CSV table of C-alpha atoms and ligand atoms in Angstrom, one decimal:
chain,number,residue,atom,x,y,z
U,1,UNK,CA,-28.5,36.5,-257.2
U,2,UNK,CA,-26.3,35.5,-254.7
U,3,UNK,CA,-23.8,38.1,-253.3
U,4,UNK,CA,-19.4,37.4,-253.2
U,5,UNK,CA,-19.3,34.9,-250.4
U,6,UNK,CA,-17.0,35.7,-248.0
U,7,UNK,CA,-15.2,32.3,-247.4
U,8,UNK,CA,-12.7,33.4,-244.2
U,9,UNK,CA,-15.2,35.3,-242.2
U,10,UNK,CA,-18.7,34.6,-241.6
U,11,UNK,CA,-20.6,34.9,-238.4
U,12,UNK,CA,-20.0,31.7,-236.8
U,13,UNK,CA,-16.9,30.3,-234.7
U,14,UNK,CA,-14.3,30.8,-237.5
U,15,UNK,CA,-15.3,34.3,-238.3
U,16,UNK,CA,-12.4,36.9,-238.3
U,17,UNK,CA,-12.8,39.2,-235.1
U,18,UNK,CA,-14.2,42.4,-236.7
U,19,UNK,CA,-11.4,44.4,-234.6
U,20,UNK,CA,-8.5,42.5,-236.8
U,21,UNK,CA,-10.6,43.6,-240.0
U,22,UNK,CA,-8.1,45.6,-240.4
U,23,UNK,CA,-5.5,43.2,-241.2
U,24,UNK,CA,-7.8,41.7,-244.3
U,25,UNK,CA,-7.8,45.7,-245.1
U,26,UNK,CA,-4.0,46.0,-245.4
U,27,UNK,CA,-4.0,42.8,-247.5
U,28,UNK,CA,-6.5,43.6,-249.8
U,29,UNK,CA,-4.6,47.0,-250.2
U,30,UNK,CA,-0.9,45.5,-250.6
U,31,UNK,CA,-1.8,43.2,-252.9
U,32,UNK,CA,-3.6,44.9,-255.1
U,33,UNK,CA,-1.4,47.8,-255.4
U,34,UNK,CA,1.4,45.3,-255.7
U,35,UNK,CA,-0.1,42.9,-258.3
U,36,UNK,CA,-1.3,45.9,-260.9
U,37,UNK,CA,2.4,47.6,-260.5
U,38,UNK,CA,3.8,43.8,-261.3
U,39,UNK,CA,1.4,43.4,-264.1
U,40,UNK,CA,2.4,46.6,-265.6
U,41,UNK,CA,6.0,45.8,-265.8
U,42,UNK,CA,5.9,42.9,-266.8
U,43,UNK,CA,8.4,42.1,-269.8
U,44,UNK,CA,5.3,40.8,-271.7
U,45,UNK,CA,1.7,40.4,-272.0
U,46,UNK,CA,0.7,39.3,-268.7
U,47,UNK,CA,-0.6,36.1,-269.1
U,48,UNK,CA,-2.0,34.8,-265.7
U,49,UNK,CA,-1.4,31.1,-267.3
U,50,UNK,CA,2.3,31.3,-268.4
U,51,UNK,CA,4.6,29.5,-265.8
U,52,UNK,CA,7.0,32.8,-266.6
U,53,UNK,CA,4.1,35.0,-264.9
U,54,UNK,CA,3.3,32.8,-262.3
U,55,UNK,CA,7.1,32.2,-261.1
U,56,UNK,CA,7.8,36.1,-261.5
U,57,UNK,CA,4.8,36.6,-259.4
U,58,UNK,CA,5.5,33.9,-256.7
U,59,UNK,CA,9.2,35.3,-256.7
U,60,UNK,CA,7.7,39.0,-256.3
U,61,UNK,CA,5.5,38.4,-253.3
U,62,UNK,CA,8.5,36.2,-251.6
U,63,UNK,CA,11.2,38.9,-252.3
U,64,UNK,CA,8.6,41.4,-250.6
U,65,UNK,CA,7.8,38.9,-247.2
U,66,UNK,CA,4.8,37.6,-248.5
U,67,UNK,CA,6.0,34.0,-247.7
U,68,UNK,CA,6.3,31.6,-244.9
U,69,UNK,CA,2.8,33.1,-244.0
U,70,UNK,CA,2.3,29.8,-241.1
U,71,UNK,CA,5.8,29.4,-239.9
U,72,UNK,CA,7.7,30.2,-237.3
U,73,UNK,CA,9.3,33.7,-237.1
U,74,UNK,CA,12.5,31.8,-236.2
U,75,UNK,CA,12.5,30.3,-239.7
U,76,UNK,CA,11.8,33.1,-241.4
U,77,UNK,CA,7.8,32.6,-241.2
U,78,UNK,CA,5.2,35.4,-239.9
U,79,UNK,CA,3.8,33.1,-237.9
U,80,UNK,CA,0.0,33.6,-238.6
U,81,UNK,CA,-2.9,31.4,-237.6
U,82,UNK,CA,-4.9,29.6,-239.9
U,83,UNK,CA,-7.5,32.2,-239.8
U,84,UNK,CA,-5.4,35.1,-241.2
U,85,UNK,CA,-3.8,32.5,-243.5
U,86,UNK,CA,-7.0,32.2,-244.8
U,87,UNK,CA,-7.4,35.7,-245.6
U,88,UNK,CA,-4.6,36.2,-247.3
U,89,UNK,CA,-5.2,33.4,-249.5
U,90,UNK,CA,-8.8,34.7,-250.4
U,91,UNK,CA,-7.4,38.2,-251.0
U,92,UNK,CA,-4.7,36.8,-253.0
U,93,UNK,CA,-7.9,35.0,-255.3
U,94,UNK,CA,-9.9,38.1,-255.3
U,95,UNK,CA,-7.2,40.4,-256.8
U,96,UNK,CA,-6.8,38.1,-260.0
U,97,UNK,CA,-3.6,36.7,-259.2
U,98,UNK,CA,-2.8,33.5,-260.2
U,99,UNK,CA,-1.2,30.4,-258.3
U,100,UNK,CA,2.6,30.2,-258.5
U,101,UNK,CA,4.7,27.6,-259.4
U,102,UNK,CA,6.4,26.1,-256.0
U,103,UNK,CA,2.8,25.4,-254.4
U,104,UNK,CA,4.3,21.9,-253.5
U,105,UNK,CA,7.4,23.8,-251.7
U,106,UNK,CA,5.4,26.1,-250.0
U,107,UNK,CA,2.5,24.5,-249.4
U,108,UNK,CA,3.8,20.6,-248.6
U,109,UNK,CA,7.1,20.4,-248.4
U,110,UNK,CA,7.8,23.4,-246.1
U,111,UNK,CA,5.2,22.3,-243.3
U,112,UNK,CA,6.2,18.6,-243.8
U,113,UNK,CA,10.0,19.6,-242.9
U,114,UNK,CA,8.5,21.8,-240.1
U,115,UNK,CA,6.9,18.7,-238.3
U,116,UNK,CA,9.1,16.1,-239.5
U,117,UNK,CA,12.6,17.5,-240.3
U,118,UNK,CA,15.3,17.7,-238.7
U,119,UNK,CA,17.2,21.1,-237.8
U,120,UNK,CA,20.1,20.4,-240.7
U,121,UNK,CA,17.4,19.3,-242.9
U,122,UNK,CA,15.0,23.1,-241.8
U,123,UNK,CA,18.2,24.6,-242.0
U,124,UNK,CA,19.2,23.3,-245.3
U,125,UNK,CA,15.9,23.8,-247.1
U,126,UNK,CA,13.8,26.1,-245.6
U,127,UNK,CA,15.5,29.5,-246.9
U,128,UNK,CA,15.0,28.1,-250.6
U,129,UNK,CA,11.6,28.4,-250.0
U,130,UNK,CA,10.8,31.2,-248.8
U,131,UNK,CA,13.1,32.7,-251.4
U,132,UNK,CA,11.4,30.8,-254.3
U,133,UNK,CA,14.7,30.4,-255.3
U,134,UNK,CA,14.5,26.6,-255.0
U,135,UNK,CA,11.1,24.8,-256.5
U,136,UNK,CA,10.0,21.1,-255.6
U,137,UNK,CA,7.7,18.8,-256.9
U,138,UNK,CA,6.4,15.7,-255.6
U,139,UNK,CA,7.1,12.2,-256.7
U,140,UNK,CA,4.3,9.8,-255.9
U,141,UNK,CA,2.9,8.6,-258.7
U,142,UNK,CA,4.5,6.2,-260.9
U,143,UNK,CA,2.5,4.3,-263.9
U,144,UNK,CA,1.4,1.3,-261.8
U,145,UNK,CA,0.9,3.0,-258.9
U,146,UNK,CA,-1.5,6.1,-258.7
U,147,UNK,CA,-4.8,5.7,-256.9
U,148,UNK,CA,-3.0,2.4,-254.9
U,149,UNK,CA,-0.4,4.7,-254.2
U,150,UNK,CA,1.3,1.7,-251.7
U,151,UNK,CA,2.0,-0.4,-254.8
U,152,UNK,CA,4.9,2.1,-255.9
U,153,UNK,CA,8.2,0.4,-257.1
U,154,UNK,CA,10.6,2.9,-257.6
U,155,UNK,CA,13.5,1.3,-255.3
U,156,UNK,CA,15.8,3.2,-252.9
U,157,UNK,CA,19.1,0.8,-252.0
U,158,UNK,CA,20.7,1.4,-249.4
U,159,UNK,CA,24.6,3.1,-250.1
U,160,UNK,CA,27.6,3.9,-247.9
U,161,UNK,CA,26.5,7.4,-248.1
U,162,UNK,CA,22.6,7.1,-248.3
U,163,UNK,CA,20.8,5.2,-251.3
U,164,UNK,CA,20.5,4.7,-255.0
U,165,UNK,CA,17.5,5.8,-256.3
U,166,UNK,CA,15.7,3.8,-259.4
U,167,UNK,CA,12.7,4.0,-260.7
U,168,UNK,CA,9.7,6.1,-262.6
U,169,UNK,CA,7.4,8.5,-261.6
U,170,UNK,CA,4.6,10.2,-263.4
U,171,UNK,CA,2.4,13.6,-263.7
U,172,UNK,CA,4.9,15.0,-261.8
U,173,UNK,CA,4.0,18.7,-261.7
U,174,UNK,CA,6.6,21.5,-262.2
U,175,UNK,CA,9.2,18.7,-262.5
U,176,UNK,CA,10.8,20.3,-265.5
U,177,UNK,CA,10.8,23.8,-263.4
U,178,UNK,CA,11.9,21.8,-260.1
U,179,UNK,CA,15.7,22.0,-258.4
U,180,UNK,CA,14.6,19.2,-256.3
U,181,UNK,CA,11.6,16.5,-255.8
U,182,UNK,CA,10.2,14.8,-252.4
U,183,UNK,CA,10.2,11.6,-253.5
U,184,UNK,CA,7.9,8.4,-251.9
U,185,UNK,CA,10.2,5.0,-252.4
U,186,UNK,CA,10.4,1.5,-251.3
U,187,UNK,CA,13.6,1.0,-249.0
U,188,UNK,CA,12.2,-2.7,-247.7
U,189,UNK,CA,11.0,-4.6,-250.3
U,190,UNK,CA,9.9,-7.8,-248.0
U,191,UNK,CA,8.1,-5.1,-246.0
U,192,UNK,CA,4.3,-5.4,-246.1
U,193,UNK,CA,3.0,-2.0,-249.2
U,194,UNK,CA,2.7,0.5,-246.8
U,195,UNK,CA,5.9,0.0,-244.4
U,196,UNK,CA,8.9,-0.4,-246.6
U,197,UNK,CA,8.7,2.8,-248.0
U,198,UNK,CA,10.7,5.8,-247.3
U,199,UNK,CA,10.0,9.7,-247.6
U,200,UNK,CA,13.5,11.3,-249.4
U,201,UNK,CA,14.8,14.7,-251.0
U,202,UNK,CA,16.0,14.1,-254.4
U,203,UNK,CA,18.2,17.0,-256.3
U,204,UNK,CA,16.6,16.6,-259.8
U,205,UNK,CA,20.2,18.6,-261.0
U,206,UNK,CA,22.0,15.1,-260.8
U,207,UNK,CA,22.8,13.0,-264.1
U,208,UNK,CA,20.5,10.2,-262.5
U,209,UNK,CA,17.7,12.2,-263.2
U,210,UNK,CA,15.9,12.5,-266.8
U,211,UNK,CA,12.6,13.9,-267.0
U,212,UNK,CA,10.6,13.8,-270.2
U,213,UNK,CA,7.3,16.5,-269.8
U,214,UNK,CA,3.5,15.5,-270.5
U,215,UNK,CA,1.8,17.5,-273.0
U,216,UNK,CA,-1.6,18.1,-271.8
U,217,UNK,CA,-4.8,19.2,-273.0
U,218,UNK,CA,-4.2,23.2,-272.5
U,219,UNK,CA,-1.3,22.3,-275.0
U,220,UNK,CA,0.8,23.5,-271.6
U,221,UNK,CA,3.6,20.6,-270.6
U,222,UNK,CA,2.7,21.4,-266.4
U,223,UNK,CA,3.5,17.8,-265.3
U,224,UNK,CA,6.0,15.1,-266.1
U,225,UNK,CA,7.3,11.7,-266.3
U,226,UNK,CA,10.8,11.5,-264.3
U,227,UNK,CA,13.1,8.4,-264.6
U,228,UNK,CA,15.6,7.9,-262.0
U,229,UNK,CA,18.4,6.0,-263.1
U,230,UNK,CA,20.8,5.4,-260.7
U,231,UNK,CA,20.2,8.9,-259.0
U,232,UNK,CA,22.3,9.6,-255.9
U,233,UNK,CA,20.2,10.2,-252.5
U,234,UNK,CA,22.2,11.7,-249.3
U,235,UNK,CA,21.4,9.8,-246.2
U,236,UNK,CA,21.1,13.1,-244.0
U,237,UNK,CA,17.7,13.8,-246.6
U,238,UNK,CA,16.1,10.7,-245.9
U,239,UNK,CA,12.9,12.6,-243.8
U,240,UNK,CA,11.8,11.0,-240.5
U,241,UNK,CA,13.3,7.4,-240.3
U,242,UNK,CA,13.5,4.9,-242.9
U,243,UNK,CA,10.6,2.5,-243.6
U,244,UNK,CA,8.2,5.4,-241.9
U,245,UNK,CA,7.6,7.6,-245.5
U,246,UNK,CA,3.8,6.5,-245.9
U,247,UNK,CA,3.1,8.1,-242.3
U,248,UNK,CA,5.0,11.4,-243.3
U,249,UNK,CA,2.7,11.0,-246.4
U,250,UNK,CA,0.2,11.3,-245.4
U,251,UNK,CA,0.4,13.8,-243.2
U,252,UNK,CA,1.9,15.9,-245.5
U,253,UNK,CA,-1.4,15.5,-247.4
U,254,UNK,CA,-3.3,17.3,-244.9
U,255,UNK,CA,-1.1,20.3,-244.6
U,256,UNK,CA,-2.9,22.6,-246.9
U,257,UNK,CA,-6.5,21.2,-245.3
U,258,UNK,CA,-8.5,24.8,-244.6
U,259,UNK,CA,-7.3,26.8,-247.4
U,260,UNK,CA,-6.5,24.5,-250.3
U,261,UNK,CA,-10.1,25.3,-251.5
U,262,UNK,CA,-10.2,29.0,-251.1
U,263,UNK,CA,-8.7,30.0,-254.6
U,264,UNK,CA,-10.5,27.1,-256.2
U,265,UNK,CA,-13.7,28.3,-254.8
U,266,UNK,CA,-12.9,32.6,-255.4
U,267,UNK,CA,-12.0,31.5,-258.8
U,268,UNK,CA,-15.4,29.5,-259.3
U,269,UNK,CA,-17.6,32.4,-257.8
U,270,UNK,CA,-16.0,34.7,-259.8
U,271,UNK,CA,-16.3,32.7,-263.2
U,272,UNK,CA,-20.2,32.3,-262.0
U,273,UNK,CA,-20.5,35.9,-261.8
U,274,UNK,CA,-18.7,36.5,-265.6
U,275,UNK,CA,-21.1,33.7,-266.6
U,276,UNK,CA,-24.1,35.7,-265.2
U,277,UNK,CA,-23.6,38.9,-267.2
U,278,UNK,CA,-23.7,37.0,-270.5
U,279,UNK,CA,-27.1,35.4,-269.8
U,280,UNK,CA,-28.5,38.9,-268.3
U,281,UNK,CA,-26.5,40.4,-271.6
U,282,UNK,CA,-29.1,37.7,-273.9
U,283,UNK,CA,-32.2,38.5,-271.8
U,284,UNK,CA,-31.5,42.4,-272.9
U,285,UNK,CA,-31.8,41.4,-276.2
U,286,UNK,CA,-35.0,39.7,-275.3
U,287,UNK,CA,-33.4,36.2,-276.2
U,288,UNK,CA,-34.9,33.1,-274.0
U,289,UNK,CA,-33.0,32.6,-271.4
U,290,UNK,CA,-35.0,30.6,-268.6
U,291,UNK,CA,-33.1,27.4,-269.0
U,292,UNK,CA,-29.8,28.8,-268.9
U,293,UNK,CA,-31.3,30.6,-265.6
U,294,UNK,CA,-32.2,27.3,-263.8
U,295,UNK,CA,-28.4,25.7,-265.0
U,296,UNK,CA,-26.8,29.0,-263.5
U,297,UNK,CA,-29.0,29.2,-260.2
U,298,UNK,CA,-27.9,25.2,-259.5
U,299,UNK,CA,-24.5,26.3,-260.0
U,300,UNK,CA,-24.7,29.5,-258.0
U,301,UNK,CA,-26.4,27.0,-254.7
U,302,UNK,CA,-23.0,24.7,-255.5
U,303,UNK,CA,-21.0,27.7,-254.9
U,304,UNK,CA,-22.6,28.5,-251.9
U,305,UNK,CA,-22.4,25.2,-250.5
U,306,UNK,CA,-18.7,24.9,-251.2
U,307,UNK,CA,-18.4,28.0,-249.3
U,308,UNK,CA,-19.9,27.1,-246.9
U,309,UNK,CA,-17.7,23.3,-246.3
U,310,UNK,CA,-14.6,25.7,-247.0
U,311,UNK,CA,-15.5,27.0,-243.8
U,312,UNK,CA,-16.3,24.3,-242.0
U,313,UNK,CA,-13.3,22.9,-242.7
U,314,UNK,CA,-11.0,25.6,-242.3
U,315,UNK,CA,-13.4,25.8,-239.0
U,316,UNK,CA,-12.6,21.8,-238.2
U,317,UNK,CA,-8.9,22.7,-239.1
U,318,UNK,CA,-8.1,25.5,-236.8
U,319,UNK,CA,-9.9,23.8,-233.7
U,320,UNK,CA,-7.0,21.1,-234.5
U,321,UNK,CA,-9.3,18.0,-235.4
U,322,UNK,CA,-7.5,15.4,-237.5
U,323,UNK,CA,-8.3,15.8,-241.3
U,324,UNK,CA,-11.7,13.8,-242.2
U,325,UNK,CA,-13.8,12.8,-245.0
U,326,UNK,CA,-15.2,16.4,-245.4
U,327,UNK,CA,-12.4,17.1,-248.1
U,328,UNK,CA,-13.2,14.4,-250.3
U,329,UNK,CA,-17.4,15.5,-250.4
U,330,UNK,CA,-15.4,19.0,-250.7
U,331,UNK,CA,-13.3,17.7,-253.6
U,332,UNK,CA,-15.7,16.1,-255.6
U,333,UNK,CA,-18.3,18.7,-255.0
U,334,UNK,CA,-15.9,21.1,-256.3
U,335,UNK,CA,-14.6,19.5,-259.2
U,336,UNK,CA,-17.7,18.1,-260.7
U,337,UNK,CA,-19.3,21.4,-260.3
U,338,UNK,CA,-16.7,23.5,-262.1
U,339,UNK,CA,-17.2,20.8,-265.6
U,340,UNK,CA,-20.4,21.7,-265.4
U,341,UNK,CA,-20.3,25.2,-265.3
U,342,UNK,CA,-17.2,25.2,-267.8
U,343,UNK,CA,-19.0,23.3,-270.2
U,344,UNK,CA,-22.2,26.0,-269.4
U,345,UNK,CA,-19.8,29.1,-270.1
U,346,UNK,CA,-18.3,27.3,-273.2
U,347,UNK,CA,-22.0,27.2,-275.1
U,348,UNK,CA,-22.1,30.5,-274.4
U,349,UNK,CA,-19.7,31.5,-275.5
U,350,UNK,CA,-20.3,29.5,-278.4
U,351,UNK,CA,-18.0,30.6,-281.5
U,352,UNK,CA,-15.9,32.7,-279.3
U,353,UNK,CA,-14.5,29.7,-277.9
U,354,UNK,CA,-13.4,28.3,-281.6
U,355,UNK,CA,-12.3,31.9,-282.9
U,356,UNK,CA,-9.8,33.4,-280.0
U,357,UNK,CA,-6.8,30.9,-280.8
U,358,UNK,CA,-4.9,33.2,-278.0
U,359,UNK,CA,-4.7,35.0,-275.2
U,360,UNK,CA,-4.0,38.2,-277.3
U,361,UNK,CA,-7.4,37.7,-279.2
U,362,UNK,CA,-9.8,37.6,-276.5
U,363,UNK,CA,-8.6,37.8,-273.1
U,364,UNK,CA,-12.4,37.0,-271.7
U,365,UNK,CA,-12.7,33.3,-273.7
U,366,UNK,CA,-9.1,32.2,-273.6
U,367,UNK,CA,-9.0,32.0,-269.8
U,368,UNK,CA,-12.5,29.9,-269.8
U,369,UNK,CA,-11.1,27.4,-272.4
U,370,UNK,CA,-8.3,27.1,-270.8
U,371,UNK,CA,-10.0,26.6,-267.3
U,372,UNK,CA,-12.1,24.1,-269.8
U,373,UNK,CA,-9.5,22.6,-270.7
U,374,UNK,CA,-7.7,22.2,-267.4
U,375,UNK,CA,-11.2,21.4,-265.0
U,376,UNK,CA,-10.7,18.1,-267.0
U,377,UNK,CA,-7.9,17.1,-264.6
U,378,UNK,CA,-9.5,18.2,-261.5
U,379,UNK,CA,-11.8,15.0,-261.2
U,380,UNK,CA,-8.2,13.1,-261.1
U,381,UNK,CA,-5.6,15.2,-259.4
U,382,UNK,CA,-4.9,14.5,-255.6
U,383,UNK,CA,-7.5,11.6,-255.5
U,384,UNK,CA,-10.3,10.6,-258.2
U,385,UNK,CA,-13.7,11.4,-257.7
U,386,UNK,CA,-14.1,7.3,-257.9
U,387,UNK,CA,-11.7,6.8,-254.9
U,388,UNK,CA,-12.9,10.1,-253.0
U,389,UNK,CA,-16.5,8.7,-253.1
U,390,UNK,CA,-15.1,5.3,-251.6
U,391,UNK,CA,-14.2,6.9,-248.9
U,392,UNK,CA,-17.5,9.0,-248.5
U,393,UNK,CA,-18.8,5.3,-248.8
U,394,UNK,CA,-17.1,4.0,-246.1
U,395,UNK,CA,-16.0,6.4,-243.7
U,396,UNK,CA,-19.6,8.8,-244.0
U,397,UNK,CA,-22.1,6.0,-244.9
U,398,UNK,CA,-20.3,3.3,-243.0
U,399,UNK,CA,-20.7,1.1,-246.7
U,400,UNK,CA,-18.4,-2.2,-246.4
U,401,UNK,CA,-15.1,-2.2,-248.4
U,402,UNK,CA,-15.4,-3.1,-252.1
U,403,UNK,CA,-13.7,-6.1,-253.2
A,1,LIG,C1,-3.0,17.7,-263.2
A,1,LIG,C2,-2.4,16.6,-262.4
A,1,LIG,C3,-1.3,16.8,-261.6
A,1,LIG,C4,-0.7,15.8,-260.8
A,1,LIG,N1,0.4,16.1,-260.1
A,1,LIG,C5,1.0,15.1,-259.4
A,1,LIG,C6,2.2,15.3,-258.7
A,1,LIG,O1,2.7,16.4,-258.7
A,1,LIG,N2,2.8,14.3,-258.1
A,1,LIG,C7,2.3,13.0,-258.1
A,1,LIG,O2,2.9,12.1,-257.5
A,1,LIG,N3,1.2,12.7,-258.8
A,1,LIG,C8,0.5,13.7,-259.5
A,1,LIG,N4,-0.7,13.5,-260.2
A,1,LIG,C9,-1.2,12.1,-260.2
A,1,LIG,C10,-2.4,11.8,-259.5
A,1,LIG,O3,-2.2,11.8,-258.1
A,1,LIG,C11,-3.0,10.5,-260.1
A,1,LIG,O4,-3.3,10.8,-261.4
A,1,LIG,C12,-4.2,10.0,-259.3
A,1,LIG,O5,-3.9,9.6,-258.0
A,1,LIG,C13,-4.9,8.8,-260.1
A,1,LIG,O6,-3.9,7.8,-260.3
A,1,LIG,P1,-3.8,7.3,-261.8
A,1,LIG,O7,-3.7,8.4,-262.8
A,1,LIG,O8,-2.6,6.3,-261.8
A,1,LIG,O9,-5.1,6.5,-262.1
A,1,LIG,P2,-5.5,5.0,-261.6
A,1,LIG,O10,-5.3,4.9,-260.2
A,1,LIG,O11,-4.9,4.0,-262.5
A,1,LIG,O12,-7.1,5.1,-261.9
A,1,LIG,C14,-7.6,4.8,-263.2
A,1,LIG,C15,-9.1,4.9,-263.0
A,1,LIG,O13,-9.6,3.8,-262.2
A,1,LIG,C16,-10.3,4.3,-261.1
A,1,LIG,N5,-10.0,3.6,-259.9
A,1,LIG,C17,-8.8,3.2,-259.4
A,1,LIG,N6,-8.9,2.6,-258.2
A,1,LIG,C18,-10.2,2.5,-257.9
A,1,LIG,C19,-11.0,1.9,-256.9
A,1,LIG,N7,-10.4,1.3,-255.8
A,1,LIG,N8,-12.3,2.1,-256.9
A,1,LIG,C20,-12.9,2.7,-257.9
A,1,LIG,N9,-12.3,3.2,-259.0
A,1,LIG,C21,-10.9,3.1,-259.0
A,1,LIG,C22,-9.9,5.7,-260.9
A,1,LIG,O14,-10.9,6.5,-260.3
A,1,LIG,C23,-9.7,6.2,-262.4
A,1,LIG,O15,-10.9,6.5,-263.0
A,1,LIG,C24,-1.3,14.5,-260.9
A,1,LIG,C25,-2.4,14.3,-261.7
A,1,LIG,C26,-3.0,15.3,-262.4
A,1,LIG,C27,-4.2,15.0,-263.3
C-alpha cells in the first residue's frame, strides 16, 4: 500500500531543494515539540474539535512567531515563498494539530488587505492578526444569495461618515467568535449584480450587529446567521473603491490557492491509513475482507491523485499563473472522496460509532464521526460540487452555458 505522500516536495519543478531540507527538519521539530508541550497543559482534555483548543492553539503558535508566514517582514510577516509555506502547512497536518479559528483572518483577509489595503487600513488591521487577538469572518452569503453570490441584498447607504449597513447574511463561520466581519454589500443598487457592490470591514461589537448561531450536524454551532440592523460602517474601511468589492472578491478567493488543500489532503491520507489497519486487523482474524480491499485501494489511488493536483497547483501557483479550473476538479475530487471513505470507516466501525457518545469514550471513533458528520458540508462550502462541475463544464470541456 501506498507510502505518506509527500505533498510539498516531489521530484518535479516544485520540489523543495534538498539543501533547504533542513528548514522542513526544524519545522517538523518545533512543532512537534511545541504541540505535545501545548496538549499537555492544556486546562482540559484536549479535544482537537473544541473551538477552545483550536483558538488556544492558533493563539500559541502566533504568540511564538508562527504567523504572518507569506508577508512582508515589514508587517510583521517572515516573508516565505509559497514553497516553504507549503511545508509548514503539511507539517502543521502531520503533527495532529488541528486548524484554528481565524483561518479567514489569516488566510483571506490578511493577504486581501496586503494587495488591496491601504497603509491606515495594513496598519490598523494587520497586528490583530498576527496576534490572533482579533478574529474575522466573512460575510457573503445571505439566504437568497449563495451560489449566485451577485444577487446579494444586504444594502450599504451612503453616511456623512461612511455607510449604514442593512441586511442578512448566513453560514457565517466563527461569527459568534469574530471581533469583526469582511462584509460583500450593494452600495449601487441601479448598478448592473456584479458592479454595485462594495468590499467593507464591519466591527461585529456594534449594537447594529445580532448574530443568531446555526446548529449543525456535529451538534457544534461553527457558523451563523448575522443581521445587520442599522450597523455603522467607517468610510476609511471601505477596501479598494466603492462599487469595485466583487473584483477584491474574488481575488481574495484565490489567496489560499496552493495550500488550502494540504491539511485536507494529510488529514485524508492519514484517516486512509487508520482505515487500513482495521481491515488488516479483520483479515488477522481470518474474516473476508476482499471487498473492503477493492473500496480502500480506490480510495488510496484518490489520495494519490489529489496529491498529486495539490502539487500541481501549488506548482501552477508559485510560477504566478492566475487561479484556474484545477481547484474546482480539486474540490470536488476531494470532497466526494472523503464521503466515501467516511461512510467506509463508519461500517467499520460499526457499533463503535453508535456506542462512543464522546470524545472521552473513544478518542479513535469520535473524531471519524465527527469528520462524518462534518464531510457532509464539504460538498457545499466555498462552491457546490453542482456549481464547481459547471465550471469544469465550461471552462475544461468548453460545454455551453446552461440556461
Ligand atoms: C460549513 C460551511 C461554512 C460556510 N462558511 C461561510 C462563510 O464563512 N461565509 C459565507 O459567506 N458563506 C459561507 N458558507 C456558505 C456557502 O458559501 C454556501 O452554502 C454555498 O455557496 C452554497 O450556497 P447556498 O447554501 O445558498 O445554496 P444554493 O446556492 O441555494 O444552492 C442550493 C442547491 O442548488 C444547486 N445550484 C445552485 N445554483 C446552481 C446552478 N447554477 N447549477 C446547478 N446547480 C445549482 C446547488 O449546488 C445546491 O445543491 C458556508 C457553508 C458551509 C456549508
Amino acid at each position: 500500500m501506498n507510502p505518506q505522500p509527500n505533498l510539498a516536495s516531489s521530484q518535479n519543478d516544485i520540489s523543495f531543494p534538498e539543501h533547504e531540507e533542513a528548514f522542513r527538519i526544524a519545522v517538523r521539530e518545533w512543532l512537534t515539540a511545541h504541540y505535545a508541550t501545548f496538549k499537555a497543559q492544556w486546562h482540559d482534555l484536549p479535544d482537537p474539535r473544541s473551538m477552545a483548543f483550536r483558538r488556544g492553539w492558533e493563539d500559541h503558535l502566533c504568540s511564538h512567531g508562527m504567523a504572518g508566514l507569506g508577508w512582508p517582514e515589514q508587517y510583521g510577516g517572515h516573508a516565505l515563498d509559497l514553497r516553504r509555506q507549503a511545508v509548514f502547512h503539511e507539517e502543521h497536518a502531520l503533527c495532529g494539530a488541528p486548524l484554528g479559528i481565524n483561518l479567514i483572518g489569516h488566510g483571506i483577509l490578511a493577504p486581501t488587505l496586503l494587495h488591496f489595503g491601504t497603509q491606515a487600513q495594513k496598519r490598523a488591521y494587520l497586528p490583530g492578526i498576527l496576534s490572533n487577538q482579533t478574529i474575522w469572518c466573512q460575510g457573503y452569503s445571505e439566504p437568497g444569495a449563495g451560489s449566485d453570490l451577485a444577487s446579494l441584498r444586504t444594502r450599504a447607504e451612503a453616511t456623512a461618515t461612511g455607510y449604514r449597513l442593512n441586511g442578512h447574511k448566513i453560514w457565517t463561520s466563527f461569527a459568534d467568535q469574530a471581533d469583526w466581519c469582511f462584509v460583500l454589500a450593494r452600495t449601487d443598487p441601479d448598478a448592473p449584480r456584479h458592479r454595485g457592490l462594495s468590499f467593507l470591514l464591519v466591527n461585529m461589537r456594534q449594537p447594529g450587529v445580532r448574530v443568531s448561531p446555526i446548529r449543525q450536524l456535529t451538534g457544534e454551532a461553527e457558523f451563523c446567521e448575522v443581521f445587520f440592523e442599522n450597523a455603522e460602517v467607517r468610510r476609511e474601511d471601505l477596501v479598494g473603491e466603492e462599487n469595485q468589492g466583487w473584483k477584491i472578491a474574488m481575488a481574495a478567493a484565490s489567496y489560499e490557492r496552493g495550500t488550502y488543500f494540504i491539511p485536507r489532503l494529510v488529514r485524508f491520507h492519514q484517516e486512509l491509513m487508520q482505515i487500513r489497519q482495521w481491515i488488516s486487523d479483520r483479515q488477522q482474524l481470518g474474516q473476508q475482507a476482499s471487498s473492503l480491499v477493492r473500496r480502500w485501494s480506490r480510495l488510496a489511488i484518490d489520495s494519490h491523485v489529489l496529491a498529486l493536483k495539490s502539487r500541481r497547483a501549488l506548482a501552477s501557483a508559485v510560477s504566478g499563473e492566475p487561479p484556474g479550473p484545477l481547484g474546482s476538479s480539486t474540490k470536488v475530487h476531494w470532497s466526494e472522496a472523503h464521503q466515501i471513505m467516511l461512510t467506509l470507516a463508519l461500517e467499520l466501525l460499526g457499533p463503535r460509532a453508535c456506542l462512543s457518545a464522546s470524545f472521552s469514550d473513544d478518542e479513535e471513533a469520535a473524531l471519524f464521526i465527527h469528520a462524518f458528520l462534518w464531510s457532509k458540508a464539504e460538498t457545499i462550502l466555498a462552491g457546490t460540487s453542482e456549481i464547481q462541475r459547471n465550471i469544469i463544464a465550461e471552462k475544461v470541456l468548453g460545454l455551453p452555458k446552461g440556461a
